[in-house]
PDB file of C-alpha atoms in Angstrom:
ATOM      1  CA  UNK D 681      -9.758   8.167  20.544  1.00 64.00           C
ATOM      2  CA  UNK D 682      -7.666   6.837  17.676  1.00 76.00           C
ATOM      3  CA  UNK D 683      -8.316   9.212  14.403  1.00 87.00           C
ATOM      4  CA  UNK D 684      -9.531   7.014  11.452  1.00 89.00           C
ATOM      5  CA  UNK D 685      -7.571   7.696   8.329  1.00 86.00           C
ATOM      6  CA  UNK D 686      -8.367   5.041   5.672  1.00 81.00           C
ATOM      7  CA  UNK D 687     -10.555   2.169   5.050  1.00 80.00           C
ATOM      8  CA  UNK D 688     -11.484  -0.747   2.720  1.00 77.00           C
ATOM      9  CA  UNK D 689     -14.064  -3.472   2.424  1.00 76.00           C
ATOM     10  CA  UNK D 690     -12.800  -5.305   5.324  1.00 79.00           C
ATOM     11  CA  UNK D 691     -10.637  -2.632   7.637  1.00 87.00           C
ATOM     12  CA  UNK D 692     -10.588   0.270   9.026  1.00 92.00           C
ATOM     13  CA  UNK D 693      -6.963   2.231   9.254  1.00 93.00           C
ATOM     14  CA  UNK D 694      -6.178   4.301  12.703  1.00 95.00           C
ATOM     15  CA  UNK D 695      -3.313   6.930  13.695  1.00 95.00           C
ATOM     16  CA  UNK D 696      -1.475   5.412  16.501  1.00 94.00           C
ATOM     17  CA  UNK D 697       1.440   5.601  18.737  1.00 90.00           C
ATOM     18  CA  UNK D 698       3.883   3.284  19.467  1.00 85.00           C
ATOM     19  CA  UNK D 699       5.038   4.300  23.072  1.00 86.00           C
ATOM     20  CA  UNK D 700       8.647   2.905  22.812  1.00 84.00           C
ATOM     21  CA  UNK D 701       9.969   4.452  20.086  1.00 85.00           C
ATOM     22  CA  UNK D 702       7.372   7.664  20.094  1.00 88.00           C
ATOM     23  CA  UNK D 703       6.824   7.622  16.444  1.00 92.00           C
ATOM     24  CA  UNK D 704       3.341   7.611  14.815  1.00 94.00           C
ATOM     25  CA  UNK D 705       2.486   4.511  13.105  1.00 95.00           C
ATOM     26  CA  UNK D 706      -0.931   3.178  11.063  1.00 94.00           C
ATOM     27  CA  UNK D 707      -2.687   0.557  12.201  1.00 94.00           C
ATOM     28  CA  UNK D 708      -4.887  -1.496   9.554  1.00 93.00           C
ATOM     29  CA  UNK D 709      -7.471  -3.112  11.441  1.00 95.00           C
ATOM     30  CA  UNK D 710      -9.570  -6.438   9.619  1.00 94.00           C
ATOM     31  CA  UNK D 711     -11.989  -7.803  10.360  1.00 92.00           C
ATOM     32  CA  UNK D 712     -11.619 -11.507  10.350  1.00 91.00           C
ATOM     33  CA  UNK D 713     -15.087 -12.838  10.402  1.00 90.00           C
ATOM     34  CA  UNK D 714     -16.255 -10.572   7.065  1.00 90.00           C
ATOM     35  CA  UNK D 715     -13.227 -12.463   5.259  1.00 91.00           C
ATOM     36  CA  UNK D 716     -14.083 -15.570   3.187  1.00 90.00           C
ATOM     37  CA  UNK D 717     -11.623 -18.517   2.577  1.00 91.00           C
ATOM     38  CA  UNK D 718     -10.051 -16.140  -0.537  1.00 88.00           C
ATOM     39  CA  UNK D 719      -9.662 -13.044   1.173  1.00 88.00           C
ATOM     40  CA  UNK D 720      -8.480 -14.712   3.841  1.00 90.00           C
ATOM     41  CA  UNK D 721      -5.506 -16.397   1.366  1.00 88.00           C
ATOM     42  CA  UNK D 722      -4.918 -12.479   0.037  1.00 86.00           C
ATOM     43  CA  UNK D 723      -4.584 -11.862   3.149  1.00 90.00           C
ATOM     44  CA  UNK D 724      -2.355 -14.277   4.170  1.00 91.00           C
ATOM     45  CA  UNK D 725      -0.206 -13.325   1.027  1.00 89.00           C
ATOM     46  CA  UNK D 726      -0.353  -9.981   1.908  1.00 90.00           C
ATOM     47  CA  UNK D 727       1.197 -10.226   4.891  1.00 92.00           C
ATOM     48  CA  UNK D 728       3.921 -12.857   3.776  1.00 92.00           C
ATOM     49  CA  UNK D 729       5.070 -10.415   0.968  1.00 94.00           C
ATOM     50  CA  UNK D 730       5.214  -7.505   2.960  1.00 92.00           C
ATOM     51  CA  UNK D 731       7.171  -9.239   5.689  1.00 93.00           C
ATOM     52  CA  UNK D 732       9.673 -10.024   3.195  1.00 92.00           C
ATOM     53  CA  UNK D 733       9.948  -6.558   1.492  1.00 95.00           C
ATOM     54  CA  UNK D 734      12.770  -4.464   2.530  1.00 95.00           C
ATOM     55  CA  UNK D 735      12.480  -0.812   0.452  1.00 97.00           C
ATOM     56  CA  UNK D 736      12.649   2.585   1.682  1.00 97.00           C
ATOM     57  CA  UNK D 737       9.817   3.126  -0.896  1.00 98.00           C
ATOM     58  CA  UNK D 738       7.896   0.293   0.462  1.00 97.00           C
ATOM     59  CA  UNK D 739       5.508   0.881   3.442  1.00 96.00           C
ATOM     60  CA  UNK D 740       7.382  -0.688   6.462  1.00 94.00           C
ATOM     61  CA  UNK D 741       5.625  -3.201   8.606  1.00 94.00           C
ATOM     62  CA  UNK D 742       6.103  -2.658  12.044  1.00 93.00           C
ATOM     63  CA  UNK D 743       4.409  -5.850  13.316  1.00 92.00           C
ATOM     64  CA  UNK D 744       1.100  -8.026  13.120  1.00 94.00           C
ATOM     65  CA  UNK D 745      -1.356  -8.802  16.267  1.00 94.00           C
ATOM     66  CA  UNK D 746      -4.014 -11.093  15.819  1.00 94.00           C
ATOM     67  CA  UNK D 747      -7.120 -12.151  18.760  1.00 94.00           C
ATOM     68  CA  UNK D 748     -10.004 -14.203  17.823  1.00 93.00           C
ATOM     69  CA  UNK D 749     -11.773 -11.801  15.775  1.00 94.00           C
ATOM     70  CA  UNK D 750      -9.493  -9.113  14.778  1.00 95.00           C
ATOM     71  CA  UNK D 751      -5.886  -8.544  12.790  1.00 95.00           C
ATOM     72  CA  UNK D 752      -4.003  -5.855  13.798  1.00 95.00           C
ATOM     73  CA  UNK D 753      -1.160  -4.369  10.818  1.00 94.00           C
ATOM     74  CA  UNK D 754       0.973  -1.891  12.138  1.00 94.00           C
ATOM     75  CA  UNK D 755       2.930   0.415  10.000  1.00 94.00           C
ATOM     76  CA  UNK D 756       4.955   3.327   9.345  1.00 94.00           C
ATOM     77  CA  UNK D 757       2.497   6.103   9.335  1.00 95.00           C
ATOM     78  CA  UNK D 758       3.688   8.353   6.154  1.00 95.00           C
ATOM     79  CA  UNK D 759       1.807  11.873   6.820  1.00 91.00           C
ATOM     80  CA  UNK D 760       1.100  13.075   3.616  1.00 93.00           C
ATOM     81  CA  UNK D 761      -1.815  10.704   2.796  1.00 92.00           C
ATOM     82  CA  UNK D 762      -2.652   9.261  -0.372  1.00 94.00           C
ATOM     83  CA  UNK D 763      -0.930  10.245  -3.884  1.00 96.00           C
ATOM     84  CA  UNK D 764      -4.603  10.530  -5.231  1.00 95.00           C
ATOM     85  CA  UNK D 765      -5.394  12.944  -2.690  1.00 94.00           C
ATOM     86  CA  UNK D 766      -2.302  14.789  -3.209  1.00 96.00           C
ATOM     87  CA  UNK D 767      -2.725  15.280  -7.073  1.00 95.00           C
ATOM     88  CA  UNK D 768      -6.603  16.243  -6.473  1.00 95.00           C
ATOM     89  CA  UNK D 769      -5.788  18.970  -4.155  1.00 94.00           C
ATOM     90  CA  UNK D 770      -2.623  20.089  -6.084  1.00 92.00           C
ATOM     91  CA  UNK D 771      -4.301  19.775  -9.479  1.00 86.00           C
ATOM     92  CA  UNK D 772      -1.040  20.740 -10.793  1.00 89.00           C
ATOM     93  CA  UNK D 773       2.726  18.800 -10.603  1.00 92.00           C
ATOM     94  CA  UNK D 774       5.933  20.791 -11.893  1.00 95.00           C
ATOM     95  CA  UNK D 775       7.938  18.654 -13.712  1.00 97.00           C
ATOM     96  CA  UNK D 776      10.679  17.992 -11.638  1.00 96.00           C
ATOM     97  CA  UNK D 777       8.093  16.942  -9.000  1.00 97.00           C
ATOM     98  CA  UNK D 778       6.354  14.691 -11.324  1.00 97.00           C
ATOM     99  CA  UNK D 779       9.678  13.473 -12.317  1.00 97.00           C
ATOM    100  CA  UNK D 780      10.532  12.379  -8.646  1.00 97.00           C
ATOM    101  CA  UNK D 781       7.358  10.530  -8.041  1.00 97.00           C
ATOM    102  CA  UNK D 782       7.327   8.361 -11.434  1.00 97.00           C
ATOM    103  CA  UNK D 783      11.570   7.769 -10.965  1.00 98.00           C
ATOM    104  CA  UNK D 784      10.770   6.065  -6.857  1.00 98.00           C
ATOM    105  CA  UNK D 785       7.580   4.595  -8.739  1.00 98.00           C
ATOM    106  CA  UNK D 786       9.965   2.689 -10.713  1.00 98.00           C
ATOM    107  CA  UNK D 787      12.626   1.642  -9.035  1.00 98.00           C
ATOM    108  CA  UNK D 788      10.111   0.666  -6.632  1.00 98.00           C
ATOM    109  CA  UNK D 789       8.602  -1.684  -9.212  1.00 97.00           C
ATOM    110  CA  UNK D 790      12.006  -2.498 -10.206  1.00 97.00           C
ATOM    111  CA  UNK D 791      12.800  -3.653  -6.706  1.00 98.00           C
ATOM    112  CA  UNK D 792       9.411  -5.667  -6.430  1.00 96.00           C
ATOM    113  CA  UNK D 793       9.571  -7.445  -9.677  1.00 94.00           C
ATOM    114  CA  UNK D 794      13.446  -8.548  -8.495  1.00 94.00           C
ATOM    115  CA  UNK D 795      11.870 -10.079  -6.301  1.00 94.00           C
ATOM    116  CA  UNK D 796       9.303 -12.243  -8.102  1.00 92.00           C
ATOM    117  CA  UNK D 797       6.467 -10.350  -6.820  1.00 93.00           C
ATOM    118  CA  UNK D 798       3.693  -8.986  -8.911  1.00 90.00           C
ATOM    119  CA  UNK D 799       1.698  -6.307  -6.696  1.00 91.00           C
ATOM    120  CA  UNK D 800      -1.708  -6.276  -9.127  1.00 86.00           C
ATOM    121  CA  UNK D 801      -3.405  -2.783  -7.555  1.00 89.00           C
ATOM    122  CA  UNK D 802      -0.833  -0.078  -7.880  1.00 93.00           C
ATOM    123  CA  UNK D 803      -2.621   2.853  -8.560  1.00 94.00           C
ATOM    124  CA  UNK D 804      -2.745   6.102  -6.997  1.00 95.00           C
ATOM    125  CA  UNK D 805      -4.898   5.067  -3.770  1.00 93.00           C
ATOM    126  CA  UNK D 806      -2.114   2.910  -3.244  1.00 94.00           C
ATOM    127  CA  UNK D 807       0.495   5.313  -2.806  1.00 97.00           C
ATOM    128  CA  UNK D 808       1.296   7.006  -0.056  1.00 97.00           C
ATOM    129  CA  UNK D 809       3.143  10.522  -0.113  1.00 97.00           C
ATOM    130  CA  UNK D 810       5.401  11.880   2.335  1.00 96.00           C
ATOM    131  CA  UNK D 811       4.960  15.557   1.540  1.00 95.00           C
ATOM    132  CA  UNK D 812       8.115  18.502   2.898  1.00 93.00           C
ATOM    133  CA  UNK D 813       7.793  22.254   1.674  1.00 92.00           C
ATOM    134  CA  UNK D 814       4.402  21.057  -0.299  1.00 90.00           C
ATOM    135  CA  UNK D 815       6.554  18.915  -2.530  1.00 93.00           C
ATOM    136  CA  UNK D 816       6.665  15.180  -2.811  1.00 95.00           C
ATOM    137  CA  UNK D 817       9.451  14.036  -0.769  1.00 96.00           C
ATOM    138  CA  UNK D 818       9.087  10.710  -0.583  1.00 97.00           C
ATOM    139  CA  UNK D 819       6.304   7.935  -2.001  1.00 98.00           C
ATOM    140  CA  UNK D 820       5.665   4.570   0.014  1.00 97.00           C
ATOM    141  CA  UNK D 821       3.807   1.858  -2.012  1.00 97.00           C
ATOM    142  CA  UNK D 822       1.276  -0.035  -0.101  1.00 93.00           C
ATOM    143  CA  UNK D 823      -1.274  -2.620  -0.140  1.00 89.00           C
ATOM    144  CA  UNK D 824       0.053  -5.676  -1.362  1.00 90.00           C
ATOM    145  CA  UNK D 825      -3.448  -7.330  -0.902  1.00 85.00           C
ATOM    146  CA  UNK D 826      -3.809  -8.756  -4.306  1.00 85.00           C
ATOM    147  CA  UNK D 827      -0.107  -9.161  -4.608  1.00 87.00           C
ATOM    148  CA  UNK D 828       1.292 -12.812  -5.666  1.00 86.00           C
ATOM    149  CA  UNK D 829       5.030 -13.849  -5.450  1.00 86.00           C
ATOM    150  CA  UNK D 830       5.495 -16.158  -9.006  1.00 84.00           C
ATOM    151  CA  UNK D 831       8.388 -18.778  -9.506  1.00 79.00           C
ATOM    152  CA  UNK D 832      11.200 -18.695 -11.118  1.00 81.00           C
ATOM    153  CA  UNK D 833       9.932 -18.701 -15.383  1.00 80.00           C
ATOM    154  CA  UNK D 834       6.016 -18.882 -14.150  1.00 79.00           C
ATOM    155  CA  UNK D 835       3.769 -17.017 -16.551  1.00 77.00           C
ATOM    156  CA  UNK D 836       0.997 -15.506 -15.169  1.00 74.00           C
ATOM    157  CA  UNK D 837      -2.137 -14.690 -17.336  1.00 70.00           C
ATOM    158  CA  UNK D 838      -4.475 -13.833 -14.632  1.00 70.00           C
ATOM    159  CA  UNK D 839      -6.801 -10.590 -14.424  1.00 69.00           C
ATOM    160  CA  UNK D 840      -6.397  -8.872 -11.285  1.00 70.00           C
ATOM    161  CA  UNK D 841      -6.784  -5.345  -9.951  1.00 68.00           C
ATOM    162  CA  UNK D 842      -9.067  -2.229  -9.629  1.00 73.00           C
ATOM    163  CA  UNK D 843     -11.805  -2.735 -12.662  1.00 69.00           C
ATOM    164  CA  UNK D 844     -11.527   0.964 -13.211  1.00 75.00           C
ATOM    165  CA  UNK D 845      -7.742   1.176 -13.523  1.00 75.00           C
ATOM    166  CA  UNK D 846      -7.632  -1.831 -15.490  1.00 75.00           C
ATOM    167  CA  UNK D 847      -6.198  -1.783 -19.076  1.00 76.00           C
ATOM    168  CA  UNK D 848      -9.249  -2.545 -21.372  1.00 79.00           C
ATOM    169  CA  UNK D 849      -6.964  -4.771 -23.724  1.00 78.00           C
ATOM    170  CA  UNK D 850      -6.597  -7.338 -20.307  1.00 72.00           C
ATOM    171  CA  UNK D 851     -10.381  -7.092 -19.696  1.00 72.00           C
ATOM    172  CA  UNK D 852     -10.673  -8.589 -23.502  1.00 74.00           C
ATOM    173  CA  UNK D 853      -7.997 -10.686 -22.474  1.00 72.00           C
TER     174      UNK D 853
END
């Protein structure tokens, strides 16, 4: 039995295995027919961004199955969970530590935005922790759901995101 480790409004997200290489790896399961004609498209974006991403503070995609009701995302698995969790349980971050996690935050987003991509949900449910001595090691950004890739000098003045984590100056617009 595969042990359930996430979910969201449309999927479920498993521990797995991948037998040739013997390394864990999460597997984001959707469910295709609860997906409407615009989640479907974030979907589809989703998955074209994070084919393209290449960052060792990115979430890597291993590779995508599909049957005729099912999509099957397979990922690194990182084992420390969410950075939400993390920060709840710690209740407390040293400064060095905090230091760490904003600095790969950054040049994370630094990295993305290079790249023309806006990622719209980055909050702390979004970010994963790989945790070493009870410190943050490393931080893996995930969830590129709402993401969108702009053009060259596009402007974007859409409102997108997590209502509670949303600026209240871009809910007033």
């Amino acid at each position: 039995m595969l042990e359930q480790c996430g979910f969201g409004k449309f999927s479920q997200v498993y521990k797995g295995y991948h037998k040739p290489t013997k390394v864990d790896v999460a597997i984001k399961i959707i469910d295709k027919d609860k997906l409407d004609e615009i989640e479907s498209s974030f979907l589809s974006t989703e998955l074209a961004i994070i084919k393209i991403l290449e960052h060792p503070h990115i979430v890597e995609l291993i590779d995508v199955y599909e049957d005729a009701h099912k999509i099957f995302i397979v990922t690194e698995f990182v084992t420390g969970g969410e950075l939400f969790h993390y920060l709840e349980n710690k209740k407390f971050l040293p400064e060095d530590e905090a230091a760490l996690v904003i600095y790969q935050i950054l040049a994370t987003l630094k990295y993305i935005h290079e790249c023309g991509i806006i990622h719209w949900d980055l909050k702390p449910e979004n970010i994963l922790v790989e945790v070493e001595n009870e410190w943050v090691k490393n931080i893996r950004i995930t969830d590129f759901g709402l993401s969108k890739l702009l053009t060259p000098g596009e402007v974007c003045n859409d409102m997108c995101g997590t209502l509670s984590y949303v600026a209240p100056e871009v809910l007033m617009q």
